[in-house]
Amino acid sequence: MSTLTLENVELYYNRVHALRNLSIEVREGEIVSLLGNNGAGKTSTLSLISGLEKAKSGTVRWGDLDLTKQRPWDIVGAGLLHIPEGRRVFSTMTVHENLLLGGYLVKDQKLIQERADYAYELMPRLAERRDQQGGTLSGGEQQMLALGRALVGGPKLLLLDEPSMGLAPLIVKQVMDIIREVNQQGTTILLVEQNARAALKIADRAYVLESGRVTMEGPASELAADPRVIEAYLGA
Ligand code: ATP
């Protein structure tokens, strides 16, 4: 069982103290959401896990593996895949070429094909647009493509940064349903969202970050009913 554990993490960008005594845990099989406003430290947390930033102190572990000692590509190799905000689809490559790129660390071509087939089955819109250039897809379709590309890599843990960003409510729901399905197929998910309403619907547990600190944590259903969360993050 691999649990992701961050303990007492301090992260600075020069004089900006971005994460303060941050401790979070994501257990195998869970969907855990990190909520918070702009600048709360959500993206920094994901960057730290995927080895793109280094903590000043504290621990970041995936099971027995000390992630602070791993290089970013080794962390990908361990099955921790990060889909950054903005999706970063390759705009002049086709949907299918984008998908196959997700298998760059996978040697078994048959496995890559099977996983691409699964992505098409899960997201038929991608199958319909298989030969279309990535840059011509809608925002929701690009988010699906980014998810599909990650699936071809065979993720154990997916780090998702604001998948709902810029999407219409109906599309947000579709993307969240896909994330839930991916989780049910066995991938653990750490979901960063400003859209607390959407995230709390699919998450098992959540943490609220404010100015780099965890200020609230608990089962998603409890947080969704907490008056402080309702007032600050769910609106009227
Ligand atoms: P958003 O939703 O706006 O992306 P966030 O919760 O993801 O917000 P972070 O991007 O992690 O927040 O930023 C946390 C803090 O660290 C902010 O004060 C931000 O200005 C600062 N910060 C983030 N990246 C850098 C950087 N590369 N250099 C300097 N400061 C940074």
PDB file of C-alpha atoms and ligand atoms in Angstrom:
ATOM      1  CA  MET A   1       0.000   0.000   0.000  1.00  0.00           C
ATOM      2  CA  SER A   2       1.487   3.324  -1.028  1.00  0.00           C
ATOM      3  CA  THR A   3       0.370   6.346   0.896  1.00  0.00           C
ATOM      4  CA  LEU A   4       1.517   9.831  -0.048  1.00  0.00           C
ATOM      5  CA  THR A   5       2.579  11.666   3.088  1.00  0.00           C
ATOM      6  CA  LEU A   6       3.735  15.259   3.429  1.00  0.00           C
ATOM      7  CA  GLU A   7       4.868  16.207   6.926  1.00  0.00           C
ATOM      8  CA  ASN A   8       5.754  19.610   8.318  1.00  0.00           C
ATOM      9  CA  VAL A   9       6.740  20.960   4.931  1.00  0.00           C
ATOM     10  CA  GLU A  10       8.147  24.472   4.601  1.00  0.00           C
ATOM     11  CA  LEU A  11       8.559  25.849   1.084  1.00  0.00           C
ATOM     12  CA  TYR A  12       9.957  29.241   0.114  1.00  0.00           C
ATOM     13  CA  TYR A  13      10.371  31.107  -3.168  1.00  0.00           C
ATOM     14  CA  ASN A  14      13.152  33.436  -2.044  1.00  0.00           C
ATOM     15  CA  ARG A  15      11.346  35.503   0.599  1.00  0.00           C
ATOM     16  CA  VAL A  16       7.836  34.249  -0.195  1.00  0.00           C
ATOM     17  CA  HIS A  17       6.883  31.643   2.399  1.00  0.00           C
ATOM     18  CA  ALA A  18       4.541  29.545   0.228  1.00  0.00           C
ATOM     19  CA  LEU A  19       3.925  26.450   2.403  1.00  0.00           C
ATOM     20  CA  ARG A  20       3.890  26.574   6.189  1.00  0.00           C
ATOM     21  CA  ASN A  21       4.151  23.469   8.316  1.00  0.00           C
ATOM     22  CA  LEU A  22       2.067  21.623   5.729  1.00  0.00           C
ATOM     23  CA  SER A  23       1.047  18.048   6.518  1.00  0.00           C
ATOM     24  CA  ILE A  24      -1.290  16.103   4.272  1.00  0.00           C
ATOM     25  CA  GLU A  25      -1.903  12.460   3.493  1.00  0.00           C
ATOM     26  CA  VAL A  26      -3.390  10.696   0.463  1.00  0.00           C
ATOM     27  CA  ARG A  27      -4.088   7.008   0.997  1.00  0.00           C
ATOM     28  CA  GLU A  28      -4.207   4.445  -1.767  1.00  0.00           C
ATOM     29  CA  GLY A  29      -7.575   4.447  -3.530  1.00  0.00           C
ATOM     30  CA  GLU A  30      -8.710   7.851  -2.272  1.00  0.00           C
ATOM     31  CA  ILE A  31      -9.712  11.038  -4.007  1.00  0.00           C
ATOM     32  CA  VAL A  32      -8.349  13.829  -1.835  1.00  0.00           C
ATOM     33  CA  SER A  33      -8.965  17.440  -2.718  1.00  0.00           C
ATOM     34  CA  LEU A  34      -6.888  20.487  -1.882  1.00  0.00           C
ATOM     35  CA  LEU A  35      -9.072  23.566  -1.805  1.00  0.00           C
ATOM     36  CA  GLY A  36      -8.151  27.186  -1.459  1.00  0.00           C
ATOM     37  CA  ASN A  37      -8.132  30.573  -3.111  1.00  0.00           C
ATOM     38  CA  ASN A  38      -5.520  32.025  -5.449  1.00  0.00           C
ATOM     39  CA  GLY A  39      -2.092  31.918  -3.921  1.00  0.00           C
ATOM     40  CA  ALA A  40      -3.040  29.531  -1.098  1.00  0.00           C
ATOM     41  CA  GLY A  41      -0.235  27.131  -2.072  1.00  0.00           C
ATOM     42  CA  LYS A  42      -2.106  24.417  -3.970  1.00  0.00           C
ATOM     43  CA  THR A  43       0.070  24.383  -7.082  1.00  0.00           C
ATOM     44  CA  SER A  44       3.204  24.627  -4.935  1.00  0.00           C
ATOM     45  CA  THR A  45       2.119  21.476  -3.109  1.00  0.00           C
ATOM     46  CA  LEU A  46       1.777  19.568  -6.388  1.00  0.00           C
ATOM     47  CA  SER A  47       5.109  20.920  -7.673  1.00  0.00           C
ATOM     48  CA  LEU A  48       6.771  19.758  -4.493  1.00  0.00           C
ATOM     49  CA  ILE A  49       5.339  16.235  -4.813  1.00  0.00           C
ATOM     50  CA  SER A  50       6.402  15.927  -8.445  1.00  0.00           C
ATOM     51  CA  GLY A  51       9.921  17.124  -7.658  1.00  0.00           C
ATOM     52  CA  LEU A  52       9.695  20.472  -9.472  1.00  0.00           C
ATOM     53  CA  GLU A  53      10.251  22.404  -6.238  1.00  0.00           C
ATOM     54  CA  LYS A  54      12.313  21.566  -3.174  1.00  0.00           C
ATOM     55  CA  ALA A  55      11.149  22.019   0.392  1.00  0.00           C
ATOM     56  CA  LYS A  56      13.349  23.863   2.874  1.00  0.00           C
ATOM     57  CA  SER A  57      12.365  21.258   5.451  1.00  0.00           C
ATOM     58  CA  GLY A  58       9.849  18.522   6.075  1.00  0.00           C
ATOM     59  CA  THR A  59       9.242  15.151   4.475  1.00  0.00           C
ATOM     60  CA  VAL A  60       7.507  14.041   1.284  1.00  0.00           C
ATOM     61  CA  ARG A  61       7.080  10.280   0.991  1.00  0.00           C
ATOM     62  CA  TRP A  62       5.304   7.893  -1.347  1.00  0.00           C
ATOM     63  CA  GLY A  63       5.204   4.634   0.561  1.00  0.00           C
ATOM     64  CA  ASP A  64       8.847   3.942   1.429  1.00  0.00           C
ATOM     65  CA  LEU A  65      10.182   6.306  -1.226  1.00  0.00           C
ATOM     66  CA  ASP A  66      11.581   9.656  -0.102  1.00  0.00           C
ATOM     67  CA  LEU A  67      10.404  11.908  -2.945  1.00  0.00           C
ATOM     68  CA  THR A  68      12.673  14.769  -1.885  1.00  0.00           C
ATOM     69  CA  LYS A  69      15.616  12.630  -3.026  1.00  0.00           C
ATOM     70  CA  GLN A  70      14.113  11.706  -6.407  1.00  0.00           C
ATOM     71  CA  ARG A  71      14.416  13.565  -9.690  1.00  0.00           C
ATOM     72  CA  PRO A  72      11.159  14.587 -11.422  1.00  0.00           C
ATOM     73  CA  TRP A  73      11.431  11.875 -14.113  1.00  0.00           C
ATOM     74  CA  ASP A  74      12.030   9.207 -11.449  1.00  0.00           C
ATOM     75  CA  ILE A  75       8.870  10.375  -9.701  1.00  0.00           C
ATOM     76  CA  VAL A  76       6.980   9.977 -12.999  1.00  0.00           C
ATOM     77  CA  GLY A  77       8.603   6.560 -13.311  1.00  0.00           C
ATOM     78  CA  ALA A  78       7.270   5.650  -9.862  1.00  0.00           C
ATOM     79  CA  GLY A  79       3.737   6.289 -11.200  1.00  0.00           C
ATOM     80  CA  LEU A  80       3.053   9.806  -9.877  1.00  0.00           C
ATOM     81  CA  LEU A  81       1.731  11.812 -12.828  1.00  0.00           C
ATOM     82  CA  HIS A  82       1.057  15.523 -12.682  1.00  0.00           C
ATOM     83  CA  ILE A  83      -1.424  17.213 -15.011  1.00  0.00           C
ATOM     84  CA  PRO A  84      -0.595  20.895 -14.647  1.00  0.00           C
ATOM     85  CA  GLU A  85      -3.018  23.766 -14.789  1.00  0.00           C
ATOM     86  CA  GLY A  86      -3.648  24.739 -18.415  1.00  0.00           C
ATOM     87  CA  ARG A  87      -3.408  21.129 -19.671  1.00  0.00           C
ATOM     88  CA  ARG A  88      -0.397  21.669 -22.002  1.00  0.00           C
ATOM     89  CA  VAL A  89      -1.716  19.665 -24.890  1.00  0.00           C
ATOM     90  CA  PHE A  90       0.631  19.656 -27.905  1.00  0.00           C
ATOM     91  CA  SER A  91      -1.368  21.819 -30.250  1.00  0.00           C
ATOM     92  CA  THR A  92       0.079  20.762 -33.617  1.00  0.00           C
ATOM     93  CA  MET A  93      -0.033  17.054 -32.844  1.00  0.00           C
ATOM     94  CA  THR A  94      -3.179  14.986 -33.291  1.00  0.00           C
ATOM     95  CA  VAL A  95      -5.262  13.700 -30.415  1.00  0.00           C
ATOM     96  CA  HIS A  96      -3.878  10.219 -30.995  1.00  0.00           C
ATOM     97  CA  GLU A  97      -0.258  11.408 -31.097  1.00  0.00           C
ATOM     98  CA  ASN A  98      -0.830  13.341 -27.877  1.00  0.00           C
ATOM     99  CA  LEU A  99      -2.248  10.228 -26.229  1.00  0.00           C
ATOM    100  CA  LEU A 100       0.638   8.012 -27.298  1.00  0.00           C
ATOM    101  CA  LEU A 101       3.134  10.514 -25.889  1.00  0.00           C
ATOM    102  CA  GLY A 102       1.823   9.603 -22.455  1.00  0.00           C
ATOM    103  CA  GLY A 103       3.482   6.223 -22.924  1.00  0.00           C
ATOM    104  CA  TYR A 104       7.019   7.572 -23.364  1.00  0.00           C
ATOM    105  CA  LEU A 105       8.272   5.635 -20.336  1.00  0.00           C
ATOM    106  CA  VAL A 106       6.275   2.510 -21.196  1.00  0.00           C
ATOM    107  CA  LYS A 107       8.205  -0.064 -23.219  1.00  0.00           C
ATOM    108  CA  ASP A 108       5.333  -2.440 -23.951  1.00  0.00           C
ATOM    109  CA  GLN A 109       3.611  -1.133 -27.125  1.00  0.00           C
ATOM    110  CA  LYS A 110       0.635  -3.428 -26.572  1.00  0.00           C
ATOM    111  CA  LEU A 111       0.076  -1.941 -23.129  1.00  0.00           C
ATOM    112  CA  ILE A 112       0.224   1.585 -24.593  1.00  0.00           C
ATOM    113  CA  GLN A 113      -2.391   0.598 -27.164  1.00  0.00           C
ATOM    114  CA  GLU A 114      -4.635  -0.995 -24.523  1.00  0.00           C
ATOM    115  CA  ARG A 115      -4.458   2.077 -22.331  1.00  0.00           C
ATOM    116  CA  ALA A 116      -5.178   4.378 -25.288  1.00  0.00           C
ATOM    117  CA  ASP A 117      -8.192   2.193 -26.124  1.00  0.00           C
ATOM    118  CA  TYR A 118      -9.361   2.527 -22.524  1.00  0.00           C
ATOM    119  CA  ALA A 119      -8.995   6.331 -22.737  1.00  0.00           C
ATOM    120  CA  TYR A 120     -11.091   6.360 -25.939  1.00  0.00           C
ATOM    121  CA  GLU A 121     -13.710   4.146 -24.321  1.00  0.00           C
ATOM    122  CA  LEU A 122     -13.880   6.390 -21.267  1.00  0.00           C
ATOM    123  CA  MET A 123     -13.925   9.575 -23.380  1.00  0.00           C
ATOM    124  CA  PRO A 124     -15.620   8.838 -26.724  1.00  0.00           C
ATOM    125  CA  ARG A 125     -15.205  12.510 -27.668  1.00  0.00           C
ATOM    126  CA  LEU A 126     -11.497  11.859 -27.997  1.00  0.00           C
ATOM    127  CA  ALA A 127     -12.131   8.857 -30.215  1.00  0.00           C
ATOM    128  CA  GLU A 128     -14.293  10.995 -32.494  1.00  0.00           C
ATOM    129  CA  ARG A 129     -11.462  13.523 -32.696  1.00  0.00           C
ATOM    130  CA  ARG A 130      -8.581  11.081 -32.938  1.00  0.00           C
ATOM    131  CA  ASP A 131      -6.990  12.714 -36.000  1.00  0.00           C
ATOM    132  CA  GLN A 132      -7.798  16.306 -35.066  1.00  0.00           C
ATOM    133  CA  GLN A 133      -4.991  18.627 -33.935  1.00  0.00           C
ATOM    134  CA  GLY A 134      -4.829  19.085 -30.163  1.00  0.00           C
ATOM    135  CA  GLY A 135      -4.890  22.875 -30.431  1.00  0.00           C
ATOM    136  CA  THR A 136      -8.290  22.835 -32.142  1.00  0.00           C
ATOM    137  CA  LEU A 137     -10.039  21.044 -29.259  1.00  0.00           C
ATOM    138  CA  SER A 138     -12.342  22.848 -26.848  1.00  0.00           C
ATOM    139  CA  GLY A 139     -11.141  23.459 -23.299  1.00  0.00           C
ATOM    140  CA  GLY A 140     -13.067  20.474 -21.968  1.00  0.00           C
ATOM    141  CA  GLU A 141     -11.749  18.213 -24.709  1.00  0.00           C
ATOM    142  CA  GLN A 142      -8.190  19.376 -24.006  1.00  0.00           C
ATOM    143  CA  GLN A 143      -8.684  18.511 -20.345  1.00  0.00           C
ATOM    144  CA  MET A 144      -9.911  15.065 -21.396  1.00  0.00           C
ATOM    145  CA  LEU A 145      -6.886  14.669 -23.658  1.00  0.00           C
ATOM    146  CA  ALA A 146      -4.547  15.624 -20.804  1.00  0.00           C
ATOM    147  CA  LEU A 147      -6.277  12.998 -18.653  1.00  0.00           C
ATOM    148  CA  GLY A 148      -6.089  10.407 -21.433  1.00  0.00           C
ATOM    149  CA  ARG A 149      -2.391  11.099 -21.982  1.00  0.00           C
ATOM    150  CA  ALA A 150      -1.758  10.559 -18.272  1.00  0.00           C
ATOM    151  CA  LEU A 151      -3.773   7.322 -18.334  1.00  0.00           C
ATOM    152  CA  VAL A 152      -1.528   5.948 -21.074  1.00  0.00           C
ATOM    153  CA  GLY A 153       1.346   6.381 -18.607  1.00  0.00           C
ATOM    154  CA  GLY A 154      -0.402   4.007 -16.174  1.00  0.00           C
ATOM    155  CA  PRO A 155      -0.631   6.339 -13.163  1.00  0.00           C
ATOM    156  CA  LYS A 156      -0.770   5.053  -9.596  1.00  0.00           C
ATOM    157  CA  LEU A 157      -1.368   8.576  -8.301  1.00  0.00           C
ATOM    158  CA  LEU A 158      -2.699  11.431 -10.429  1.00  0.00           C
ATOM    159  CA  LEU A 159      -1.968  14.994  -9.387  1.00  0.00           C
ATOM    160  CA  LEU A 160      -4.606  17.174 -11.029  1.00  0.00           C
ATOM    161  CA  ASP A 161      -4.254  20.955 -11.001  1.00  0.00           C
ATOM    162  CA  GLU A 162      -7.571  22.765 -11.509  1.00  0.00           C
ATOM    163  CA  PRO A 163      -9.110  20.482 -14.120  1.00  0.00           C
ATOM    164  CA  SER A 164     -12.329  22.534 -14.016  1.00  0.00           C
ATOM    165  CA  MET A 165     -10.578  25.816 -14.848  1.00  0.00           C
ATOM    166  CA  GLY A 166     -12.392  27.764 -17.536  1.00  0.00           C
ATOM    167  CA  LEU A 167     -14.973  25.059 -18.261  1.00  0.00           C
ATOM    168  CA  ALA A 168     -18.760  25.455 -18.443  1.00  0.00           C
ATOM    169  CA  PRO A 169     -20.672  23.771 -15.567  1.00  0.00           C
ATOM    170  CA  LEU A 170     -21.908  20.886 -17.703  1.00  0.00           C
ATOM    171  CA  ILE A 171     -18.384  20.127 -18.907  1.00  0.00           C
ATOM    172  CA  VAL A 172     -17.038  20.409 -15.354  1.00  0.00           C
ATOM    173  CA  LYS A 173     -19.482  17.680 -14.387  1.00  0.00           C
ATOM    174  CA  GLN A 174     -18.342  15.461 -17.277  1.00  0.00           C
ATOM    175  CA  VAL A 175     -14.684  15.930 -16.350  1.00  0.00           C
ATOM    176  CA  MET A 176     -15.403  15.202 -12.673  1.00  0.00           C
ATOM    177  CA  ASP A 177     -17.337  12.045 -13.637  1.00  0.00           C
ATOM    178  CA  ILE A 178     -14.331  10.886 -15.672  1.00  0.00           C
ATOM    179  CA  ILE A 179     -12.002  11.555 -12.728  1.00  0.00           C
ATOM    180  CA  ARG A 180     -14.280   9.532 -10.465  1.00  0.00           C
ATOM    181  CA  GLU A 181     -14.316   6.659 -12.960  1.00  0.00           C
ATOM    182  CA  VAL A 182     -10.513   6.690 -13.249  1.00  0.00           C
ATOM    183  CA  ASN A 183     -10.374   6.518  -9.454  1.00  0.00           C
ATOM    184  CA  GLN A 184     -12.791   3.607  -9.382  1.00  0.00           C
ATOM    185  CA  GLN A 185     -10.520   1.774 -11.798  1.00  0.00           C
ATOM    186  CA  GLY A 186      -7.765   1.981  -9.175  1.00  0.00           C
ATOM    187  CA  THR A 187      -5.912   5.299  -9.522  1.00  0.00           C
ATOM    188  CA  THR A 188      -5.437   7.415  -6.402  1.00  0.00           C
ATOM    189  CA  ILE A 189      -6.171  11.100  -6.991  1.00  0.00           C
ATOM    190  CA  LEU A 190      -4.980  14.351  -5.484  1.00  0.00           C
ATOM    191  CA  LEU A 191      -7.273  17.007  -6.900  1.00  0.00           C
ATOM    192  CA  VAL A 192      -6.421  20.691  -6.610  1.00  0.00           C
ATOM    193  CA  GLU A 193      -9.470  22.863  -7.166  1.00  0.00           C
ATOM    194  CA  GLN A 194     -10.763  26.361  -6.685  1.00  0.00           C
ATOM    195  CA  ASN A 195     -14.168  24.933  -7.595  1.00  0.00           C
ATOM    196  CA  ALA A 196     -14.836  23.544  -4.131  1.00  0.00           C
ATOM    197  CA  ARG A 197     -18.389  22.589  -4.951  1.00  0.00           C
ATOM    198  CA  ALA A 198     -17.346  20.285  -7.803  1.00  0.00           C
ATOM    199  CA  ALA A 199     -14.362  18.866  -5.932  1.00  0.00           C
ATOM    200  CA  LEU A 200     -16.230  18.072  -2.712  1.00  0.00           C
ATOM    201  CA  LYS A 201     -18.808  16.122  -4.698  1.00  0.00           C
ATOM    202  CA  ILE A 202     -16.274  13.528  -5.815  1.00  0.00           C
ATOM    203  CA  ALA A 203     -13.623  13.666  -3.064  1.00  0.00           C
ATOM    204  CA  ASP A 204     -13.426  11.308  -0.102  1.00  0.00           C
ATOM    205  CA  ARG A 205     -11.521  13.825   1.999  1.00  0.00           C
ATOM    206  CA  ALA A 206     -10.307  17.378   1.578  1.00  0.00           C
ATOM    207  CA  TYR A 207      -7.905  19.943   2.989  1.00  0.00           C
ATOM    208  CA  VAL A 208      -8.456  23.681   2.903  1.00  0.00           C
ATOM    209  CA  LEU A 209      -5.304  25.747   2.388  1.00  0.00           C
ATOM    210  CA  GLU A 210      -5.018  29.386   3.354  1.00  0.00           C
ATOM    211  CA  SER A 211      -1.741  31.290   2.973  1.00  0.00           C
ATOM    212  CA  GLY A 212       0.209  28.052   2.751  1.00  0.00           C
ATOM    213  CA  ARG A 213      -1.338  26.451   5.844  1.00  0.00           C
ATOM    214  CA  VAL A 214      -3.930  23.730   6.286  1.00  0.00           C
ATOM    215  CA  THR A 215      -6.793  25.442   8.097  1.00  0.00           C
ATOM    216  CA  MET A 216      -9.447  22.724   7.778  1.00  0.00           C
ATOM    217  CA  GLU A 217      -9.474  19.052   6.903  1.00  0.00           C
ATOM    218  CA  GLY A 218     -11.890  16.158   7.017  1.00  0.00           C
ATOM    219  CA  PRO A 219     -14.283  13.978   5.063  1.00  0.00           C
ATOM    220  CA  ALA A 220     -15.579  15.849   2.011  1.00  0.00           C
ATOM    221  CA  SER A 221     -19.203  15.492   3.107  1.00  0.00           C
ATOM    222  CA  GLU A 222     -18.399  17.077   6.483  1.00  0.00           C
ATOM    223  CA  LEU A 223     -16.493  19.951   4.935  1.00  0.00           C
ATOM    224  CA  ALA A 224     -19.309  20.564   2.450  1.00  0.00           C
ATOM    225  CA  ALA A 225     -21.668  21.009   5.399  1.00  0.00           C
ATOM    226  CA  ASP A 226     -19.308  23.193   7.450  1.00  0.00           C
ATOM    227  CA  PRO A 227     -20.596  26.772   7.682  1.00  0.00           C
ATOM    228  CA  ARG A 228     -17.063  28.190   7.326  1.00  0.00           C
ATOM    229  CA  VAL A 229     -16.543  26.276   4.076  1.00  0.00           C
ATOM    230  CA  ILE A 230     -19.999  27.213   2.832  1.00  0.00           C
ATOM    231  CA  GLU A 231     -19.384  30.870   3.497  1.00  0.00           C
ATOM    232  CA  ALA A 232     -15.854  31.056   2.129  1.00  0.00           C
ATOM    233  CA  TYR A 233     -15.889  28.537  -0.733  1.00  0.00           C
ATOM    234  CA  LEU A 234     -19.378  27.407  -1.672  1.00  0.00           C
ATOM    235  CA  GLY A 235     -21.205  30.727  -1.860  1.00  0.00           C
ATOM    236  CA  ALA A 236     -24.848  31.181  -1.017  1.00  0.00           C
TER     237      ALA A 236
HETATM  238  P1  ATP B   1      -3.487  29.575  -7.889  1.00  0.00           P
HETATM  239  O1  ATP B   1      -4.796  28.907  -7.775  1.00  0.00           O
HETATM  240  O2  ATP B   1      -3.581  31.037  -8.159  1.00  0.00           O
HETATM  241  O3  ATP B   1      -2.516  28.867  -8.786  1.00  0.00           O
HETATM  242  P2  ATP B   1      -2.212  28.346  -5.609  1.00  0.00           P
HETATM  243  O4  ATP B   1      -3.032  28.024  -4.425  1.00  0.00           O
HETATM  244  O5  ATP B   1      -1.894  27.246  -6.549  1.00  0.00           O
HETATM  245  O6  ATP B   1      -2.872  29.536  -6.401  1.00  0.00           O
HETATM  246  P3  ATP B   1       0.620  28.768  -5.531  1.00  0.00           P
HETATM  247  O7  ATP B   1       0.706  28.972  -7.014  1.00  0.00           O
HETATM  248  O8  ATP B   1       1.135  27.523  -4.971  1.00  0.00           O
HETATM  249  O9  ATP B   1      -0.881  28.977  -5.058  1.00  0.00           O
HETATM  250  O10 ATP B   1       1.338  30.015  -4.845  1.00  0.00           O
HETATM  251  C1  ATP B   1       1.586  30.102  -3.438  1.00  0.00           C
HETATM  252  C2  ATP B   1       2.384  31.372  -3.149  1.00  0.00           C
HETATM  253  O11 ATP B   1       3.697  31.247  -3.688  1.00  0.00           O
HETATM  254  C3  ATP B   1       1.804  32.619  -3.772  1.00  0.00           C
HETATM  255  O12 ATP B   1       2.023  33.682  -2.869  1.00  0.00           O
HETATM  256  C4  ATP B   1       2.614  32.818  -5.036  1.00  0.00           C
HETATM  257  O13 ATP B   1       2.688  34.164  -5.390  1.00  0.00           O
HETATM  258  C5  ATP B   1       3.960  32.277  -4.623  1.00  0.00           C
HETATM  259  N1  ATP B   1       4.685  31.682  -5.757  1.00  0.00           N
HETATM  260  C6  ATP B   1       4.290  30.613  -6.496  1.00  0.00           C
HETATM  261  N2  ATP B   1       5.208  30.304  -7.431  1.00  0.00           N
HETATM  262  C7  ATP B   1       6.221  31.196  -7.278  1.00  0.00           C
HETATM  263  C8  ATP B   1       7.459  31.403  -7.941  1.00  0.00           C
HETATM  264  N3  ATP B   1       7.864  30.610  -8.930  1.00  0.00           N
HETATM  265  N4  ATP B   1       8.228  32.430  -7.515  1.00  0.00           N
HETATM  266  C9  ATP B   1       7.838  33.221  -6.494  1.00  0.00           C
HETATM  267  N5  ATP B   1       6.680  33.079  -5.822  1.00  0.00           N
HETATM  268  C10 ATP B   1       5.874  32.087  -6.207  1.00  0.00           C
END
